[in-house]
Short mmCIF file of N, CA and C in Angstrom, two decimals:
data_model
loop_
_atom_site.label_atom_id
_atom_site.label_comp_id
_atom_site.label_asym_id
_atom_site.label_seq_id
_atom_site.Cartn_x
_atom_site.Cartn_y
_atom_site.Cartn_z
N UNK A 1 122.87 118.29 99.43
CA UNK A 1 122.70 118.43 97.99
C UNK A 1 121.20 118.41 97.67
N UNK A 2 120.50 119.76 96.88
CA UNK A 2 119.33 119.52 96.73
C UNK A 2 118.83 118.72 95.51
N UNK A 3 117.83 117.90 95.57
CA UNK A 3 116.98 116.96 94.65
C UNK A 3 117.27 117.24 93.46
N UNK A 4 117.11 116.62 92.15
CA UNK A 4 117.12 117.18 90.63
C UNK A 4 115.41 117.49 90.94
N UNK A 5 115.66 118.38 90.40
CA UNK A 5 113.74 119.16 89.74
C UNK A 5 113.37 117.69 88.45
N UNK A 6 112.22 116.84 88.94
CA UNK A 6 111.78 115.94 88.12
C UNK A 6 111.70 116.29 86.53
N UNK A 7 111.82 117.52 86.40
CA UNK A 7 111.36 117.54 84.98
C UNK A 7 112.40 118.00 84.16
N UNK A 8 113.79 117.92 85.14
CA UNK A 8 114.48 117.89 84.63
C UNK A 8 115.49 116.58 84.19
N UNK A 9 115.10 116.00 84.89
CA UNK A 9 115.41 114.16 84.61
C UNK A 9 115.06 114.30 82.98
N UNK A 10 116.19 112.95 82.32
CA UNK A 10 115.62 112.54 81.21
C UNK A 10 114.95 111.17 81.65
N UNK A 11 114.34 110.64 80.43
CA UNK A 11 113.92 109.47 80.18
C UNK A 11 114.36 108.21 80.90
N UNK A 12 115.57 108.02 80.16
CA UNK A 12 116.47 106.94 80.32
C UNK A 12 116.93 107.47 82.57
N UNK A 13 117.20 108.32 82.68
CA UNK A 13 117.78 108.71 84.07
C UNK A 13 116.27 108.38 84.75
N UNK A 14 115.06 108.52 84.51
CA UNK A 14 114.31 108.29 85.00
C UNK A 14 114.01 106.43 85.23
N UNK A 15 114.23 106.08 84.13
CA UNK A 15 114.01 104.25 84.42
C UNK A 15 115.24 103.63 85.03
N UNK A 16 116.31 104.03 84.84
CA UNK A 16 117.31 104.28 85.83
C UNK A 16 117.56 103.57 86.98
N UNK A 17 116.60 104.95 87.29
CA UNK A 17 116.55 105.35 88.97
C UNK A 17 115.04 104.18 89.44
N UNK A 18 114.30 104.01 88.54
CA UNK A 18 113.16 102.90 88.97
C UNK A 18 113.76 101.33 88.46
N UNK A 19 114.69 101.21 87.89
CA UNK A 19 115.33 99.68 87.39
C UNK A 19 116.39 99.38 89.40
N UNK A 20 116.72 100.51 89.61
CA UNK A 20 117.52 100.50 91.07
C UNK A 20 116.48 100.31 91.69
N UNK A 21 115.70 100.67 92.12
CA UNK A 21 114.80 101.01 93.27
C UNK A 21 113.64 99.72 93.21
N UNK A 22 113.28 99.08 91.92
CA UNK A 22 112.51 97.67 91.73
C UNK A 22 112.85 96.46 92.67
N UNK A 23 114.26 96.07 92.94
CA UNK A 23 114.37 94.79 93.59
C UNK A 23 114.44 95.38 94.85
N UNK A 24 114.56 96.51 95.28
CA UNK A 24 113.92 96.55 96.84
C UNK A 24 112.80 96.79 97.23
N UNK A 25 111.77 97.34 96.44
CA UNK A 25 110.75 97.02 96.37
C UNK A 25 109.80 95.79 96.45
N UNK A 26 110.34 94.66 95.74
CA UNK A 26 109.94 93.87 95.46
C UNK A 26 110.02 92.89 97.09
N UNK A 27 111.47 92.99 97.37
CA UNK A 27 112.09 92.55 98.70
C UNK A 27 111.36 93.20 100.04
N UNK A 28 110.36 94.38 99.71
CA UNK A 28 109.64 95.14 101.22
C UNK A 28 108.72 94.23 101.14
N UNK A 29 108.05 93.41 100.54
CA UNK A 29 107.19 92.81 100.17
C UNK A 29 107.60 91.12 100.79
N UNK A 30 107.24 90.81 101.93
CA UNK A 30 107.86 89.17 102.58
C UNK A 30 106.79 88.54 102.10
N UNK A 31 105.40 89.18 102.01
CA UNK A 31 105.07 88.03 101.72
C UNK A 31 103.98 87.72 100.48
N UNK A 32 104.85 87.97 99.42
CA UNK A 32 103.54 88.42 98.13
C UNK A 32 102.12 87.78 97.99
N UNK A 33 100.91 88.17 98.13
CA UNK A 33 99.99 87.55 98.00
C UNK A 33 99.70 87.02 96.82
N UNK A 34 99.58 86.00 96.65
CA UNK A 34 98.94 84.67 95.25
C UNK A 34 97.50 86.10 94.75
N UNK A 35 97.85 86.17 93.67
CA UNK A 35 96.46 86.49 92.34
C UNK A 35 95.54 85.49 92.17
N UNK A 36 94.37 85.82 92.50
CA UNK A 36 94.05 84.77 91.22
C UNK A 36 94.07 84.88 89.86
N UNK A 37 94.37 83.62 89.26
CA UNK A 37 93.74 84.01 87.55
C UNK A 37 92.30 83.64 87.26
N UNK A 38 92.23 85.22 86.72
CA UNK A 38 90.40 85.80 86.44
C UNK A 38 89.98 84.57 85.69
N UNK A 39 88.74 84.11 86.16
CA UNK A 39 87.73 83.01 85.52
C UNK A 39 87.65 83.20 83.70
N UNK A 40 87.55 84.60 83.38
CA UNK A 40 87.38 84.74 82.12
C UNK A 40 88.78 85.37 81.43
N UNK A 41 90.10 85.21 81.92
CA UNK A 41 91.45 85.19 81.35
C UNK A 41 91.21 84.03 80.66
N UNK A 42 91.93 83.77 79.62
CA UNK A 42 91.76 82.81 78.63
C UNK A 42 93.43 81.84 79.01
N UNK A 43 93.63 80.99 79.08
CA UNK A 43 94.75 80.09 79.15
C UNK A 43 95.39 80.64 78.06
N UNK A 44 96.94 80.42 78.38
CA UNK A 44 97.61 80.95 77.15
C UNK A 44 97.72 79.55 76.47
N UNK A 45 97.88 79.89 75.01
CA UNK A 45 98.47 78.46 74.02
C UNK A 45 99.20 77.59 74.69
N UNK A 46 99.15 76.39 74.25
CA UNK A 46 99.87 75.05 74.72
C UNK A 46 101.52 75.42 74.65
N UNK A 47 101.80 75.24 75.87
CA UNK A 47 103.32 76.17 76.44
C UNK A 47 104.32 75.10 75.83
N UNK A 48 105.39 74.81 75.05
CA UNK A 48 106.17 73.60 75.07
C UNK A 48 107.68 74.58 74.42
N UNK A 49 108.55 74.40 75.58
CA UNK A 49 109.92 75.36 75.12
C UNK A 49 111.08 74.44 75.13
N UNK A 50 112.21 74.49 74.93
CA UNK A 50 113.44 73.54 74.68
C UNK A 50 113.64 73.79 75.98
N UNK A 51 114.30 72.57 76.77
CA UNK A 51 115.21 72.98 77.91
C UNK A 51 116.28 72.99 77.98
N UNK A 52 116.68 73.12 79.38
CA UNK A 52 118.31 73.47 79.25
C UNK A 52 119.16 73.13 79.99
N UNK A 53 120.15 71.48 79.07
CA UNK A 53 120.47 70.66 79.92
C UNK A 53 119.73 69.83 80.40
N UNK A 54 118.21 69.69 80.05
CA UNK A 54 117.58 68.58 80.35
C UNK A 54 116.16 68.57 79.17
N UNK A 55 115.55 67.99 80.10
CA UNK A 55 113.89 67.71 79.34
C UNK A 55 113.47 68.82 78.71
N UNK A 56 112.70 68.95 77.27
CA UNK A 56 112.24 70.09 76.79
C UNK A 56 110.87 70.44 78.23
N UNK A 57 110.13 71.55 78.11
CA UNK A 57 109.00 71.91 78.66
C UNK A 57 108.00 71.91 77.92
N UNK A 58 106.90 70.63 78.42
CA UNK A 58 105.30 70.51 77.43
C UNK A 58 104.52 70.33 78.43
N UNK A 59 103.90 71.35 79.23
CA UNK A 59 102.78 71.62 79.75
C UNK A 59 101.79 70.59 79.52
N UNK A 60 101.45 70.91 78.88
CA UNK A 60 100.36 69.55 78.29
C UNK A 60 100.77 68.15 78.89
N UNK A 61 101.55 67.99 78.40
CA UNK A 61 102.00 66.38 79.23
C UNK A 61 102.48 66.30 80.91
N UNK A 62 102.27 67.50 81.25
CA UNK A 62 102.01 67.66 82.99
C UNK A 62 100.80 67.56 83.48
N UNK A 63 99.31 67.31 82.04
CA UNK A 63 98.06 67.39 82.83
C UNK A 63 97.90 66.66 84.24
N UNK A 64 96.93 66.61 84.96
CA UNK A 64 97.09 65.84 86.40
C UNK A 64 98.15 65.76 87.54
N UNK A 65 99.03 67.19 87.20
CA UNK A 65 99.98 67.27 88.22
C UNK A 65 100.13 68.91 88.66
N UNK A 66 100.40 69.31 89.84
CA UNK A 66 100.45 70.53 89.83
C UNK A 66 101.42 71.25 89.37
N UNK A 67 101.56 72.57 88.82
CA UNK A 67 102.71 72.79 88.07
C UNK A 67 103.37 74.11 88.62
N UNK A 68 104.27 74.29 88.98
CA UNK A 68 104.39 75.88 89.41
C UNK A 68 105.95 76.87 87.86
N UNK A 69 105.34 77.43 87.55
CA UNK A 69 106.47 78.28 86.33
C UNK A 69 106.89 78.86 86.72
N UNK A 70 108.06 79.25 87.08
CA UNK A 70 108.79 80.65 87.51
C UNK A 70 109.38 81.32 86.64
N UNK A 71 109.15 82.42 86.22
CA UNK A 71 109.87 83.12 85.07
C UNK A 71 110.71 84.05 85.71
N UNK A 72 111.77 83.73 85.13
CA UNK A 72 113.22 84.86 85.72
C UNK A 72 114.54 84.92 84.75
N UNK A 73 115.18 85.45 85.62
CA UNK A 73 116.42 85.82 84.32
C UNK A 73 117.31 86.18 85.39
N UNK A 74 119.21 85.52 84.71
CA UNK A 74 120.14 85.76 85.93
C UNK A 74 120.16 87.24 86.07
N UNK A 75 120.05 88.18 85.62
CA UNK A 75 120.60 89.66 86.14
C UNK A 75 119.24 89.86 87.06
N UNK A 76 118.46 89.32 87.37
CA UNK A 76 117.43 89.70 88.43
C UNK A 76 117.97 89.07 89.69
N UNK A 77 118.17 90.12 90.79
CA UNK A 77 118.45 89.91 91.99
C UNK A 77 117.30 89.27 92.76
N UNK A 78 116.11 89.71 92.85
CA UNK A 78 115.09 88.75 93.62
C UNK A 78 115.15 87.50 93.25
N UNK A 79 115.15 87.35 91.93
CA UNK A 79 114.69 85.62 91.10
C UNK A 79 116.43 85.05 92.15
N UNK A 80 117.63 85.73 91.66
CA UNK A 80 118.70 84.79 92.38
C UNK A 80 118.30 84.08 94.09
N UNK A 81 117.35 85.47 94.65
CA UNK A 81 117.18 85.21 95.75
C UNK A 81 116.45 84.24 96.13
N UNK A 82 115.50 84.12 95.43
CA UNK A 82 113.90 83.11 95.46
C UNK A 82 114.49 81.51 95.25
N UNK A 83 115.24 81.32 94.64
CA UNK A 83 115.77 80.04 93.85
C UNK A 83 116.03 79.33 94.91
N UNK A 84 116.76 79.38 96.39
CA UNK A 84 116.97 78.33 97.15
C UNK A 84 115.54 77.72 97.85
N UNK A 85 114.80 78.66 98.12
CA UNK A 85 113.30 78.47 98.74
C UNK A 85 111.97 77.60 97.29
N UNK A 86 112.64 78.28 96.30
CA UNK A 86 111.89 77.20 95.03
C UNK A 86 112.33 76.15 94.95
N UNK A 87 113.43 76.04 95.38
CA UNK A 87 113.97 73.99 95.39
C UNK A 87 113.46 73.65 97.20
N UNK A 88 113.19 74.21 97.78
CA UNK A 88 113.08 73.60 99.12
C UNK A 88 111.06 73.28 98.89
N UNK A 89 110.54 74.14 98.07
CA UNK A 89 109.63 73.93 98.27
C UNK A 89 109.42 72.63 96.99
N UNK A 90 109.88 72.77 96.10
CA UNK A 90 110.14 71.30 95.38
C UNK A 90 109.94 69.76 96.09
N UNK A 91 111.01 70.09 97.00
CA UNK A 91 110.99 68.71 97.49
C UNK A 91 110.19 68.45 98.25
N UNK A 92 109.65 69.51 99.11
CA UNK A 92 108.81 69.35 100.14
C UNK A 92 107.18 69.32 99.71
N UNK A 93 106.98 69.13 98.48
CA UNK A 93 105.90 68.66 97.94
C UNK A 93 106.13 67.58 96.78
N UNK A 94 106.93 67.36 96.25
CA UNK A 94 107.14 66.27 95.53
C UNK A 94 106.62 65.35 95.34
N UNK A 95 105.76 64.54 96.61
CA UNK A 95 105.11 63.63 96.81
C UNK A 95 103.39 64.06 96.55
N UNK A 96 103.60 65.28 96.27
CA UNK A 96 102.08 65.71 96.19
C UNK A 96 101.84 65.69 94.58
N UNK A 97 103.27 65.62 93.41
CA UNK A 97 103.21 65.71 92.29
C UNK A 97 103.52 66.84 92.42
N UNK A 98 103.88 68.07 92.69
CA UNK A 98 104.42 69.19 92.45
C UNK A 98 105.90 69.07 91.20
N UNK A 99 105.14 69.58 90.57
CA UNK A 99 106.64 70.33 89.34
C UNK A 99 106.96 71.29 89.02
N UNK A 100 107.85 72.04 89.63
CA UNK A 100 108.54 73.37 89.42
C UNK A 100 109.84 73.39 87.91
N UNK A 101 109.22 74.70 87.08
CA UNK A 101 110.15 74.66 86.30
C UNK A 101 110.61 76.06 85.88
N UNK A 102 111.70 76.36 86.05
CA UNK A 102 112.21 77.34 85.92
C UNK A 102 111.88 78.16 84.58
N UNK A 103 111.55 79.11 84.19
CA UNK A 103 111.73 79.50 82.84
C UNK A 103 112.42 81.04 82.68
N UNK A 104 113.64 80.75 81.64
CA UNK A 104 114.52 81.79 81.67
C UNK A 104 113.90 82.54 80.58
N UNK A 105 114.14 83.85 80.92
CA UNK A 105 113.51 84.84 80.15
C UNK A 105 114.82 85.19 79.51
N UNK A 106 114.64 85.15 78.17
CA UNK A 106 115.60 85.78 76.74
C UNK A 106 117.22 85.74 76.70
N UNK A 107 117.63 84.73 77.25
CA UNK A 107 119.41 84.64 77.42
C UNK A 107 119.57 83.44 77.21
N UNK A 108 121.07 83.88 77.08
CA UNK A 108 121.60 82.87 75.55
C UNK A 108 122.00 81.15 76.65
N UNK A 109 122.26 80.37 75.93
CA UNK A 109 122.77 79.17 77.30
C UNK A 109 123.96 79.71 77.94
N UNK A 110 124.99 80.48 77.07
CA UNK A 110 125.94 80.45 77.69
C UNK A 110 125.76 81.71 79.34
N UNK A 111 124.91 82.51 78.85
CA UNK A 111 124.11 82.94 80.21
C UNK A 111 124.08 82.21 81.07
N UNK A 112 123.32 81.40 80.64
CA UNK A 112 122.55 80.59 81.96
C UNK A 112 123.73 79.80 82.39
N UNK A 113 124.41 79.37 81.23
CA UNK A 113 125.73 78.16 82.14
C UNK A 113 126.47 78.88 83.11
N UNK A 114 126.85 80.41 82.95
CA UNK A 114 127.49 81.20 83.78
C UNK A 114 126.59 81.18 85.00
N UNK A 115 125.61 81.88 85.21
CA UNK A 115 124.87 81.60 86.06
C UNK A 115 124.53 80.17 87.13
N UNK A 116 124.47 79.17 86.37
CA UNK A 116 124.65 78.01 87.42
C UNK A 116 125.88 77.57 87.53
N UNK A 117 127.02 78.07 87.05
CA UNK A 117 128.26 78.02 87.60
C UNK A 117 128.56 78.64 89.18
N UNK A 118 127.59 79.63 89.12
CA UNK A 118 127.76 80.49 90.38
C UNK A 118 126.74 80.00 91.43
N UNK A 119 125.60 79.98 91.07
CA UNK A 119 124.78 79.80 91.84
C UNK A 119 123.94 78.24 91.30
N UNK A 120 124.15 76.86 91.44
CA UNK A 120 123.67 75.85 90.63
C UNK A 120 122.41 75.24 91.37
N UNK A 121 121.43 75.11 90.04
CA UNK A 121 120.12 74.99 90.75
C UNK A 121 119.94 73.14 90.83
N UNK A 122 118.74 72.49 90.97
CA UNK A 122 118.46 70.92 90.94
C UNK A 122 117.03 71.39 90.49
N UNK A 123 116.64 72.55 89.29
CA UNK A 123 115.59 72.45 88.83
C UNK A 123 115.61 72.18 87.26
N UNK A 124 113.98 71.58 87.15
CA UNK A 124 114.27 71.44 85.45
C UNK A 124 114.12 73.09 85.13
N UNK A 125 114.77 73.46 83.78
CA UNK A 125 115.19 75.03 82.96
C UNK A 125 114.81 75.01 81.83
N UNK A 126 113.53 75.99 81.65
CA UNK A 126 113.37 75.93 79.83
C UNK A 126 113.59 76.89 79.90
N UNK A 127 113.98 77.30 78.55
CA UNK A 127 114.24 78.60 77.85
C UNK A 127 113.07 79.37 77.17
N UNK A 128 112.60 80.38 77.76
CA UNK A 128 112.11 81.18 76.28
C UNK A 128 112.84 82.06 75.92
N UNK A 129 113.43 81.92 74.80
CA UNK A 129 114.46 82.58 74.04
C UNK A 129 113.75 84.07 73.38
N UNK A 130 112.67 83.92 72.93
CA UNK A 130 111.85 85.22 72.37
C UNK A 130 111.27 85.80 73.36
N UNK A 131 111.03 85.47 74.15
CA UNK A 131 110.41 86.13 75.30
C UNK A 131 108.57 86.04 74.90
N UNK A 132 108.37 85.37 74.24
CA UNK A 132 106.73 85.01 74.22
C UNK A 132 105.86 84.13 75.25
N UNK A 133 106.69 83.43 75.62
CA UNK A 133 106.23 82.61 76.93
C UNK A 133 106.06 83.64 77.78
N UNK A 134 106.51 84.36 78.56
CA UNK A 134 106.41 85.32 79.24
C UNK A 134 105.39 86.79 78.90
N UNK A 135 105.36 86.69 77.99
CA UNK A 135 104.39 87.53 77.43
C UNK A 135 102.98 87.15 77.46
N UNK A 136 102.98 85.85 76.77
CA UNK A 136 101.43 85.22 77.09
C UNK A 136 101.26 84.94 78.44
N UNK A 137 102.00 84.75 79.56
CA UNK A 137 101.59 84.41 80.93
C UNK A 137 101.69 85.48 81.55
N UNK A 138 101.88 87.01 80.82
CA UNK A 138 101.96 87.91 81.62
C UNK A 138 103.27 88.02 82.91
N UNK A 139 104.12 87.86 82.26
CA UNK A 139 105.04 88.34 82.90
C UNK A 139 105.82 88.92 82.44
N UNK A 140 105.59 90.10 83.62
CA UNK A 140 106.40 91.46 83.06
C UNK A 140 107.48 91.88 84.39
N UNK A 141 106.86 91.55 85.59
CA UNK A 141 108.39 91.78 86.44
C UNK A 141 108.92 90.35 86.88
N UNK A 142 110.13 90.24 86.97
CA UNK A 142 110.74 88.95 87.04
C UNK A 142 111.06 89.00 88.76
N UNK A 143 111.44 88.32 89.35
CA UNK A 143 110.75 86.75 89.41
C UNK A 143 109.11 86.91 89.23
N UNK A 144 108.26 86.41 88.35
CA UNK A 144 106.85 85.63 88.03
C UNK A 144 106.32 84.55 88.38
N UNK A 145 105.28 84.28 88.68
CA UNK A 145 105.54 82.62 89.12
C UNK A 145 103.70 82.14 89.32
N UNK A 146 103.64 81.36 88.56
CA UNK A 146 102.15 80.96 87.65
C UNK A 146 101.99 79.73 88.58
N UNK A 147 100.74 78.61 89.01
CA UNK A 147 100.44 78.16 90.02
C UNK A 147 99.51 77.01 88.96
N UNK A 148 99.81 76.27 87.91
CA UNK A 148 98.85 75.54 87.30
C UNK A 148 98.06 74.32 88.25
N UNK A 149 97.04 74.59 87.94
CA UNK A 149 96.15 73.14 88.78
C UNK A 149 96.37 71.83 87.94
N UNK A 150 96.00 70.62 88.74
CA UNK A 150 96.05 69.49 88.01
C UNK A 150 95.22 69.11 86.41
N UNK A 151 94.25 70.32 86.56
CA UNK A 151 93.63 70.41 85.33
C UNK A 151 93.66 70.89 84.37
N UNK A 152 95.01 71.42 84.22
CA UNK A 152 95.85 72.49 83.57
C UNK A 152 95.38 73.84 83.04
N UNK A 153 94.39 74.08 84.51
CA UNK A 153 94.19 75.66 84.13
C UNK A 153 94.84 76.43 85.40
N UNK A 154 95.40 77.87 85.03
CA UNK A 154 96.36 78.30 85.77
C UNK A 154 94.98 78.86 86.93
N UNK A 155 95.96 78.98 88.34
CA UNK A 155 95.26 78.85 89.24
C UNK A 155 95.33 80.39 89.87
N UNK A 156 96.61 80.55 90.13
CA UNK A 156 97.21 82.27 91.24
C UNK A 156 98.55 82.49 90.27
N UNK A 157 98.47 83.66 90.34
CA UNK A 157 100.05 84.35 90.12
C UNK A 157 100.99 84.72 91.17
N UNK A 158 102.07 85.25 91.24
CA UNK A 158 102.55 85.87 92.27
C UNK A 158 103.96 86.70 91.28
N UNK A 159 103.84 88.22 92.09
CA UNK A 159 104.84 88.99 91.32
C UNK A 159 106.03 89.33 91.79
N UNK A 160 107.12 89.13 91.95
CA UNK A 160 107.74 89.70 92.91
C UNK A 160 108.40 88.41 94.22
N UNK A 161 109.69 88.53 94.55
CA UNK A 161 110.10 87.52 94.94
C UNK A 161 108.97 87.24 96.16
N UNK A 162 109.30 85.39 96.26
CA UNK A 162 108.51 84.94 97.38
C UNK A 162 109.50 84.27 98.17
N UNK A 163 109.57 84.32 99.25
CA UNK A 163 109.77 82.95 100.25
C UNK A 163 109.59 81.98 100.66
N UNK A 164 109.18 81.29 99.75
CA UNK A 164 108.41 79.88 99.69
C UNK A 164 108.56 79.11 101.33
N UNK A 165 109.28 79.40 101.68
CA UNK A 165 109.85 79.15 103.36
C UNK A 165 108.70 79.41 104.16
N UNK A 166 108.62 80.84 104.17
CA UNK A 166 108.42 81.32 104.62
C UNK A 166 106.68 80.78 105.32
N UNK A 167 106.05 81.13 106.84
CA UNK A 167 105.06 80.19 107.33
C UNK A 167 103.89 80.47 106.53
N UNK A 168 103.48 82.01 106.15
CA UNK A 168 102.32 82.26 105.61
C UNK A 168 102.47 81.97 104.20
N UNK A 169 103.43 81.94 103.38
CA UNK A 169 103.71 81.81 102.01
C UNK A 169 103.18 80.06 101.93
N UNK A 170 104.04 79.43 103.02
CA UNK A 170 103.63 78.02 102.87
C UNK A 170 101.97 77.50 102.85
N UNK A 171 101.57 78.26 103.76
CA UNK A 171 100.26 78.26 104.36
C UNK A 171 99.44 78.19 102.91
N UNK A 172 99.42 79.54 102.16
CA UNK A 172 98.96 80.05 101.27
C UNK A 172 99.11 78.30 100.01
N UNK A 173 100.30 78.18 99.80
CA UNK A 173 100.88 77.48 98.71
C UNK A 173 100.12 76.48 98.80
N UNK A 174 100.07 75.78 100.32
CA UNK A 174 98.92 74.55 100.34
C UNK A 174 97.57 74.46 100.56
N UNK A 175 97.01 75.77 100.50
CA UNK A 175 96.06 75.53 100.43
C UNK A 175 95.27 76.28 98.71
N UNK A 176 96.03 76.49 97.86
CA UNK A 176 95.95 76.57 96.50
C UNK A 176 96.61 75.37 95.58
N UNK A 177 96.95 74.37 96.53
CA UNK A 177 97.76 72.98 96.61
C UNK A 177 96.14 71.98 95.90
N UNK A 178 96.04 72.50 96.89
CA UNK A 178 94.83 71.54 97.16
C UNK A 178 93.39 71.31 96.67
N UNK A 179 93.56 72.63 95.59
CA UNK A 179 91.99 73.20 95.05
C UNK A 179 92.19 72.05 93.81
#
């Protein structure tokens, strides 16, 4: 069967075909390299969202601890994937003050309750319901995942699922651990 002629694609058939083809993309990728965040990016506003099922999220009152944000949403296949390796790396820094907190991008609770019905996490969950949290931290492909220092300025990004497991991911994690 020969190809469609590109210009004959519409719009919508075109994002489509790149909304399919994103989470394997994301997945060729084992081992996403950490960003930094640019010296002259400006911190976004003081982050504080309702949570879900537990503690609201106030940044601010995490000063002096390291913070890692993950922004995701259940219909993202990488973020489902990333989630067992984000609690392994939880615990396995815990003692360093590490706090991982999930943040769901734009779905309702009863979303999310479906979702940890299926797959149930042991992380704290805020909600950004408007999707502005995610906007000011720049996240635009899900799983996201922001790296705050103890001084509560953000440190590395990373786009695209990680393997927190994984030897060089770990490698990487502690030694942006440690700055």
């Amino acid at each position: 069967m020969p190809l469609p002629n590109p210009r004959q694609l519409s719009r919508r058939d075109c994002l489509a075909a790149l909304g399919c083809a994103l989470p394997a993309l994301a997945r060729a990728t084992d081992d996403p390299l950490p960003q930094p965040w640019a010296a002259h990016r400006p911190v976004p506003a003081p982050l504080k969202l309702p949570g879900h099922g537990g503690p609201a999220l106030d940044l601010a009152a995490l000063r002096g601890q390291p913070v890692l944000l993950n922004f995701w949403a259940s219909w993202c296949e990488p973020c489902r994937s990333e989630m067992p390796s984000l609690e392994l790396l939880a615990a396995r820094h815990e003692a360093d003050g590490l706090r991982v907190w999930l943040i769901n991008f734009r779905e309702t609770p009863a979303a999310i309750d479906r979702f940890l019905a299926l797959l149930p996490v042991d992380l704290p969950i805020a909600r950004d319901a408007d999707g502005a949290a995610a906007r000011a931290w720049a996240a635009r492909v899900f799983p996201s995942t922001v790296l705050i220092g103890r001084d509560g300025r953000p440190v590395s990004t990373w786009t695209g699922e990680v393997d927190w497991t994984a030897p060089a991911a770990r490698e990487r994690f502690v030694a942006l651990l440690k700055r």
